[in-house]
Every structure is written in C-alpha cells, then in structure tokens.
XYZ file of C-alpha atoms in Angstrom:
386
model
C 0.000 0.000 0.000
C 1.300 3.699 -0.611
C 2.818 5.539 1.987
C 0.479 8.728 1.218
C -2.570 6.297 2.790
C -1.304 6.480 6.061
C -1.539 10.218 5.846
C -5.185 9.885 4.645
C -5.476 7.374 7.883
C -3.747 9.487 10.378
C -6.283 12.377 9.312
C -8.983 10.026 9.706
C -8.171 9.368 13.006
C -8.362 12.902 14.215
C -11.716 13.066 12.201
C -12.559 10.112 14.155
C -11.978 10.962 17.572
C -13.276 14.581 17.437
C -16.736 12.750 16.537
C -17.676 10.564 19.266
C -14.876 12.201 22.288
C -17.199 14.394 23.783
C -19.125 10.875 24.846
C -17.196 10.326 27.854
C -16.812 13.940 28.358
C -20.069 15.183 28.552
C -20.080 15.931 32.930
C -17.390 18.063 32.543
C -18.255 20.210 29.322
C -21.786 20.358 30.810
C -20.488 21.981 34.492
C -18.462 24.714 32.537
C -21.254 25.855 30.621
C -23.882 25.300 32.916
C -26.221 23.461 30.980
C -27.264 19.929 31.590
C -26.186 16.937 29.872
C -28.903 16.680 27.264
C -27.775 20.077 26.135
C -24.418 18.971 26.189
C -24.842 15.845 24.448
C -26.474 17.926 21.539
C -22.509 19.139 20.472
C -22.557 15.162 19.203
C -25.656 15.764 17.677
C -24.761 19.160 16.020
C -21.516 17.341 15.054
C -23.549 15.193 12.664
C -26.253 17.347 11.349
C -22.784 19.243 9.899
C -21.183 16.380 8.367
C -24.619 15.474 7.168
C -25.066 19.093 5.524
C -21.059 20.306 4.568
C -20.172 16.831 2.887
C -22.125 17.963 -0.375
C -21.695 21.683 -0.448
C -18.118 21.132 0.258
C -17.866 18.867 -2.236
C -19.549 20.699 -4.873
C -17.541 24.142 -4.105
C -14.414 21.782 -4.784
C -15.712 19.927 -7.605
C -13.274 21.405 -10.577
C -10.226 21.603 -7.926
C -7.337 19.755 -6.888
C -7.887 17.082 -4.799
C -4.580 17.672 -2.956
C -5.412 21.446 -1.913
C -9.156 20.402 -1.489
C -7.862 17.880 1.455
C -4.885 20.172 3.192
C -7.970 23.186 3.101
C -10.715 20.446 4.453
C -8.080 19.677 7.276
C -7.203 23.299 8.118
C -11.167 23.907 8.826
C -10.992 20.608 10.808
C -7.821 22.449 12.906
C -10.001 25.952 12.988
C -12.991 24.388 14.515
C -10.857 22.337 17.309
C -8.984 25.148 18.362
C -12.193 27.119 18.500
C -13.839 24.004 20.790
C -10.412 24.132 22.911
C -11.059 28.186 23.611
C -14.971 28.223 23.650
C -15.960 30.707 26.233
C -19.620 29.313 26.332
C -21.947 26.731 24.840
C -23.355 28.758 21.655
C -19.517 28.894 20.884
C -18.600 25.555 21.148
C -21.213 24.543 19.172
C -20.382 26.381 16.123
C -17.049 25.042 16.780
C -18.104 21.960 16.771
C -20.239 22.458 13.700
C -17.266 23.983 11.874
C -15.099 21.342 12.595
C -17.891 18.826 10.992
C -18.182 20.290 7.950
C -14.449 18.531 6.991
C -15.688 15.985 7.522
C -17.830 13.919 5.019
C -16.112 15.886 2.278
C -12.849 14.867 3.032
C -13.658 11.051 3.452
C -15.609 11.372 0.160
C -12.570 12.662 -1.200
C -10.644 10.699 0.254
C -11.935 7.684 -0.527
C -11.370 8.497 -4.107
C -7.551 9.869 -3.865
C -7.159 6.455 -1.880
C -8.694 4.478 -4.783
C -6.742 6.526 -7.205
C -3.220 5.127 -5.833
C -3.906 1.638 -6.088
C -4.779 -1.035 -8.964
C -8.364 -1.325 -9.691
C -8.459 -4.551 -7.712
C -7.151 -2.840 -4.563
C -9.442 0.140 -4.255
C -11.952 -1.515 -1.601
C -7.988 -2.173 -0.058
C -7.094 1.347 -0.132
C -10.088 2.719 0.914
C -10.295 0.203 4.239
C -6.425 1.678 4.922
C -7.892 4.812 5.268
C -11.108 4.365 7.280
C -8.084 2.060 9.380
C -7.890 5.504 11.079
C -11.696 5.598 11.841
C -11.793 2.271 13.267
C -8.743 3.200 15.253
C -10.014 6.180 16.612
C -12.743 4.565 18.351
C -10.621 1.879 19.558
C -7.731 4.114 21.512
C -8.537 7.872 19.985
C -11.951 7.940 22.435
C -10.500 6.491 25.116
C -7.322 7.820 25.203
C -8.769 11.331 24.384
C -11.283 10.723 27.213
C -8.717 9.742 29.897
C -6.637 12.925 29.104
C -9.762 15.326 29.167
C -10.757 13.795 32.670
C -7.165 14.051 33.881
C -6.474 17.402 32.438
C -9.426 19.447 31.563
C -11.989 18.765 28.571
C -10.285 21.418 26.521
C -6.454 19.724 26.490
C -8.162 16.763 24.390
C -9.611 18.924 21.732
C -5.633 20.952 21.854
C -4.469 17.647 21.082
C -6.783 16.675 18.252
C -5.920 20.028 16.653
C -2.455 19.001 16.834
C -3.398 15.320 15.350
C -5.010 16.989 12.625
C -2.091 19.383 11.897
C 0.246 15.741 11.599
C -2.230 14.675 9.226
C -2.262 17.691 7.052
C 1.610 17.698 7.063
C 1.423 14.120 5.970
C -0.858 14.863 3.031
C 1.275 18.002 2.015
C 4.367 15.402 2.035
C 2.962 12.064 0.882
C 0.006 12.260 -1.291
C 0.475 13.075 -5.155
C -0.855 16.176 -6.490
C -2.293 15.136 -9.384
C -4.218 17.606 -12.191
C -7.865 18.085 -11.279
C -10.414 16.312 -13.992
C -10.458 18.551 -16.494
C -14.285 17.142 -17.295
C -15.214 17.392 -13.840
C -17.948 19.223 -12.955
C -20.776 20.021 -10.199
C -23.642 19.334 -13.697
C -21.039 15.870 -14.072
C -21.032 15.221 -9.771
C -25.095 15.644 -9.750
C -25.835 13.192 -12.666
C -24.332 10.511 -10.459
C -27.493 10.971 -8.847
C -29.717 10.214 -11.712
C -28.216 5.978 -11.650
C -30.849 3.866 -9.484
C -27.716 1.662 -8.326
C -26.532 5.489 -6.853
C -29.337 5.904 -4.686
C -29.561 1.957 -3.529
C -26.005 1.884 -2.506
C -26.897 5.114 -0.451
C -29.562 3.146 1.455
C -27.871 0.153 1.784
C -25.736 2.674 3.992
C -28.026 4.536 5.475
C -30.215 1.155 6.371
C -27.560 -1.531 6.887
C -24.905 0.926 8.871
C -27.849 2.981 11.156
C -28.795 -0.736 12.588
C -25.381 -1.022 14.070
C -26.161 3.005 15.999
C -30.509 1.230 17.104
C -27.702 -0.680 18.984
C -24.457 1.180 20.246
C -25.709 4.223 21.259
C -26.793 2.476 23.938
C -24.673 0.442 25.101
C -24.319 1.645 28.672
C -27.813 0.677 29.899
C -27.248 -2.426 27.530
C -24.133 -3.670 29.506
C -24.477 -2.190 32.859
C -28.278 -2.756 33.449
C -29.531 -5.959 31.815
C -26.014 -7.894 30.849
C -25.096 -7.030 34.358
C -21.449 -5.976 33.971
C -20.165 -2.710 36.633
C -19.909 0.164 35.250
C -16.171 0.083 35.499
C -16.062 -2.837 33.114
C -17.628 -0.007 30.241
C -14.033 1.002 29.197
C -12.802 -2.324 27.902
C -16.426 -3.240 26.181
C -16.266 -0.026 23.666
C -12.669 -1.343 23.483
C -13.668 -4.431 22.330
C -16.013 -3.051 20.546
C -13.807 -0.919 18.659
C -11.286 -4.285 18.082
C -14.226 -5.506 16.404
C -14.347 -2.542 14.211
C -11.117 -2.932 13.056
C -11.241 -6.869 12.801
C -14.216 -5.876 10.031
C -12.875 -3.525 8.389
C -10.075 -5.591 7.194
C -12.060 -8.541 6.373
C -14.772 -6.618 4.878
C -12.066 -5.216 2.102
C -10.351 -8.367 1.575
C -13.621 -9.504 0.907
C -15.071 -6.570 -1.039
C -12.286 -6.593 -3.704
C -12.913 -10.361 -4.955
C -16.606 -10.463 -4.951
C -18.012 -6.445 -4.256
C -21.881 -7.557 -3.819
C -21.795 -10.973 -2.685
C -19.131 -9.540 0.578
C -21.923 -6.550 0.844
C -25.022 -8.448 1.123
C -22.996 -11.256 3.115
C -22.030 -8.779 5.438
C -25.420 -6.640 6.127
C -27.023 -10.209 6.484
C -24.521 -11.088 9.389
C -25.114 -8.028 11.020
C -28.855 -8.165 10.971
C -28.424 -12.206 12.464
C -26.196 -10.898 15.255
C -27.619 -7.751 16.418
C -31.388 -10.529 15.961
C -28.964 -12.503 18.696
C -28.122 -9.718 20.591
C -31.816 -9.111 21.701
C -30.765 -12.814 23.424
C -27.585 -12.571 24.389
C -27.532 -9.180 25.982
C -28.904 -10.927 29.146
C -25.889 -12.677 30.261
C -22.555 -11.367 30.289
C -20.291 -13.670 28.408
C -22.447 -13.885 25.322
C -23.303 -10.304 25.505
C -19.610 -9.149 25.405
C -18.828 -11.772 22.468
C -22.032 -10.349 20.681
C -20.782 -6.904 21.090
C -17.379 -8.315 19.629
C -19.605 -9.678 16.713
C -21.850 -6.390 16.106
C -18.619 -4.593 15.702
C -16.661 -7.123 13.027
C -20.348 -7.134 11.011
C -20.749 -3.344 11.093
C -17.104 -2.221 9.794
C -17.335 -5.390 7.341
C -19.666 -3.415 5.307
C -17.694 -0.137 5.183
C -15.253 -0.843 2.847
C -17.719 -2.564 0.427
C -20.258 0.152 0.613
C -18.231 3.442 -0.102
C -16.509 1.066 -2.796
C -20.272 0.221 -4.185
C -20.969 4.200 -4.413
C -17.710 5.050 -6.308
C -18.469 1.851 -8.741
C -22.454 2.929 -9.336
C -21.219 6.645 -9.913
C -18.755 5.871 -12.670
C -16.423 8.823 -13.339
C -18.611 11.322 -11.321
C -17.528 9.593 -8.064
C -16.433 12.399 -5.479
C -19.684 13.725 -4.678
C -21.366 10.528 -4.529
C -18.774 9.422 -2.340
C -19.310 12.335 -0.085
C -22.704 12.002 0.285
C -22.120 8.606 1.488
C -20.504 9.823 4.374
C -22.974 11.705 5.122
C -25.342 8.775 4.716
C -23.832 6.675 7.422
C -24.208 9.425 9.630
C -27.951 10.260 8.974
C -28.176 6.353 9.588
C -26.339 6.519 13.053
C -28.859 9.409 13.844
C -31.765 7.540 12.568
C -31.449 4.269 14.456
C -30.436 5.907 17.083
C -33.641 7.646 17.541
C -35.893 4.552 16.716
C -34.087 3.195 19.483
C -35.251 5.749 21.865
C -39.140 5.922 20.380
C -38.713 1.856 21.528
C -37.135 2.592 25.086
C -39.493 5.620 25.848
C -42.431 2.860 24.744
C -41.587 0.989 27.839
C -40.418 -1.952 25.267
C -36.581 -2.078 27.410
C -33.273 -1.577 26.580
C -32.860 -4.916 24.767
C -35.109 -4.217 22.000
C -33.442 -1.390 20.438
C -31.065 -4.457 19.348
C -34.093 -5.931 17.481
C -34.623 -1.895 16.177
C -31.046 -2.359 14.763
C -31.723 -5.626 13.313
C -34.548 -4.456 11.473
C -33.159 -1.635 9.739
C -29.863 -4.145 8.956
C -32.786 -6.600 7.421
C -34.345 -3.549 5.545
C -30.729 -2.647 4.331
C -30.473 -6.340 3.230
C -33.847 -5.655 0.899
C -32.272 -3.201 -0.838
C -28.744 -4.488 -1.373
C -30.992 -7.452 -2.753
C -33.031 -4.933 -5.241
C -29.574 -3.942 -5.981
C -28.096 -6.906 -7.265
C -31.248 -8.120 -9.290
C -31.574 -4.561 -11.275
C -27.773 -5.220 -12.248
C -28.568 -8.730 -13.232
C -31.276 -7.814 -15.363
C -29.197 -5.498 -17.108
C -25.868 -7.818 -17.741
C -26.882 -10.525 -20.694
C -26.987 -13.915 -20.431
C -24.629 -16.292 -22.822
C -26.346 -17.947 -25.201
C-alpha cells in the first residue's frame, strides 16, 4: 500500500476521535457551561447534522479543484474548529465550533476515498479505501479512550488541543505524501449531480443509510445495555467499547479483503450477518459472556460493510464519483442518527433496553432488501450467454 494512505489514515483518526470524544466527556463540558447533559450531548448531535449538511456543499464548491489542496484546506477547517472548541468561552460557541469542525468531515472522506482508490490497482481500491477508514476504526478503539482519559485528567479542553495538533500531523502528511495530481479537467458540479440520476446510486446510499444505522438502534446504547440488563459494573464499560472498537477494526479488514474479490456478494454477506447478530443480541444481551462476544460480533459485522459500501458508491457513480462518495458519508451518519432515535421511540415505549437491538436488526434486514433490489436490477441489465 502507498505511503500517502497512512496520511489519509492518520487524518482520519483525528476526524474520528473529534466525533464521538465528547461521549465520555459530557459531565465536565456540561459543568463549565452550565447546561445539563442533554444540552451537552447535543454538540454530538450538532456534530452530525454538519457532516450530514457540509459533505455535499463542500464537495460541490471543490468539484473542478485539486484534490490535494481540497484535502490540506478540508483539514485546516478541521484544525479551525478544534482550536475554537479548545477556547470556547460558552456553549453557543462551542457549538459552532463543533459544527465547523464537521463540515471537513464527510467531504474529506468522500474525497478521500477516491484519492485512496486513485493510488492503487483497480483490484485494490476496496484495499485502499479500508487503509484509510483504518484511522476511523482506530479512533474509536484508543482515539476515544485515550482522548477521554486525558480530558478527565487534564481538563476537557487539552483533548480537543491535542486533536488540533493530530489533525495538523495529518495535514503535514498529506502536504508530504500524497500526489498532487491535475484536477479532472471534465469534472464538474452538472457531471457530480448526474451521479445521482443511476438507481444503483441511490440503492447503494440506502444500503448505507439502512444496513450501517442498525449497528447506531444498537451502540448508542450500550451503557444501559451492559451495565443494566447484561449485568457488567460500570467500570467494566471502558474495555467493552474497546472491544467493541477491536471488532471494528477486525471488520474492516475482512470486509475489504472480501469486497475486492466479490463487491456484492461480501456486501449483502455482510449486512445479512449483522442483521443475524444484532437478531442474537436481543438474546444474548442478558448474560454477560455472550453479551460481550455479541458486542465483539456487532462490531466485526458493522465495519465489514464499510469498505464494500463506499466502494459500491464510487463503482455505481462511474467517473462522477467524489460527490457521490461524499454524500455517502454523510449517509452513514444520517443512519447513526436515525437508528439511534428509533431506538429511543422503543425505550421511551416501555419496550426495554434490549429491543433497540431488534430496532437495529430491522433496519440491517431492511438494508439487506435493498442491497438485494440492488443486485437483481444489475442482473437484469448484464446478458446472459447464449
């Protein structure tokens, strides 16, 4: 693999771990501003709602540029908006911190992804683009943790001083290692959009938004899910989103390996294991041996798709791939959002904690349907020998 992905996976780390960090931070940010935690827990939520809305505007006010430039200027906003979290005086600051830090963010994985695909043979792009999201996977495996630990040990603001710094590393990496090749000279934002007109476009995007916002019915809460019915101490919280976040990784890798000899088959295999486990999960969430192997299992099956998927888009969009790609981004997080709220509406229903498994299950089963749909339109359109 080329040296200039670890750049692209380095920045995805910081990406990463400025998502999900405030998680285990949330008491402390909450005290300083004086709101309560619900408030506080919003900055996650404003977090995605800007990744959701910058990765196509982004991408469209880059389309005709090069994609080297494009990724050092999406990682200086990413640097802006952490310093700005690390000096917010109050809340309405930090948000728009927060927000401005987000907007990097689905624009430079979508762009990403294809620079990443663009240094490798054709049958290596699912590889490359699994090297980057490496960083991702990573990041919620030691960059939440770690970032947590330092944040409770030396103020909230020191971890978002040393993402900034991450994300400087990164940027330095991509100014030294990744190619800067002539934009497209046909590329256009009329080009980008008509990616949007291909069915297989659109059913790749729900296949993300459906199979990937099962895994976030689930994770989100994972707390009550351990602690309350699996019976573990809270303590013991740590080392499950670690081995969690193991099983992130574990999938990611497979999932490419997988993706680049057979793309659909590895898709469809992997959305269907992830709707069977999180199915067993509604089970085995009751006792704590088989509920910490399950949530070893949820996390291999979710990341196993990742690779795939984001391959799936740039394949279905042909040469108009970037904003496609993008957009994808911004459809796994509109699916973490998504599940994640159906798996409230099912707690607040007085259903309990362990159905927002069979929530996530659903929308995996759902994301199944369509990956289905996806592969009979193509067959349809591929002729038989005589």
């Amino acid at each position: 693999m080329p040296l200039a992905l670890l750049a692209l996976a380095i920045s995805a780390f910081a990406i990463g771990t400025t998502e999900f960090v405030p998680t285990g931070l949330l008491p402390e940010i909450a005290a300083e501003f004086g709101v309560d935690i619900p408030a506080a827990g919003l900055l996650i939520s404003g977090y995605a709602l800007g990744v959701f809305v910058g990765a196509p505007l982004l991408t469209a006010a880059a389309t005709r540029l090069r994609r080297k430039p494009v990724l050092l200027g999406l990682l200086a906003l990413f640097v802006i908006g952490n310093i700005g979290s690390a000096l917010a005086a109050d809340y309405a600051l930090m948000m728009v911190s927060r927000i401005v830090a987000s907007l990097c963010h689905g624009a430079f994985f979508g762009v990403g992804s294809v620079v990443a695909a663009g240094l490798v043979a054709p049958t290596r792009r699912a590889a490359a683009i699994a090297m980057m999201f490496t960083g991702l996977t990573l990041s919620n495996v030691l960059g939440v943790p770690l970032g947590t630990l330092l944040g409770q040990t030396f103020g909230w603001r020191s971890t978002f001083w040393v993402v900034a710094a991450l994300g400087v590393i990164g940027a330095l990496g991509v100014l030294a290692l990744v190619p800067d090749r002539p934009a497209d000279p046909s590329a256009n934002l009329r080009a980008e959009l008509s990616a949007f007109r291909r069915p297989q476009v659109w059913l790749a995007l729900g296949m993300t938004a459906l199979g990937f916002g099962g895994v976030f019915a689930s994770f989100t809460y994972v707390a009550p899910l351990m602690v309350d019915v699996a019976g573990f101490p809270s303590s013991a919280l740590t080392w499950l989103v670690l081995l969690f976040g193991a099983g992130l990784v574990v999938g990611n890798l497979v999932g490419a390996r997988l993706a680049d000899r057979a793309l659909m088959p590895s898709i469809v295999g992997a959305i269907a294991a992830l709707a069977v486990v999180l199915a067993a999960f509604t089970v085995t969430v009751r006792a704590p041996v088989p509920a910490a192997v399950t949530l070893f299992l949820v996390g291999v099956a979710a990341f196993a798709t990742v690779p795939g998927l984001q391959a799936r888009v740039l394949d279905a969009a042909g040469t108009a791939g970037t904003m496609a790609s993008a957009v994808n981004i911004g459809a796994f997080n509109l699916g973490n959002a998504v599940g994640a709220w159906l798996g409230g509406l099912v707690i607040g229903a007085g259903l309990g904690f362990p159905a927002v498994n069979g929530v996530g299950a659903a929308m995996a089963a759902a994301g199944l349907a369509v990956a289905l749909v996806s592969v009979a339109l193509e067959r349809r359109r591929v002729p038989v020998p005589a």
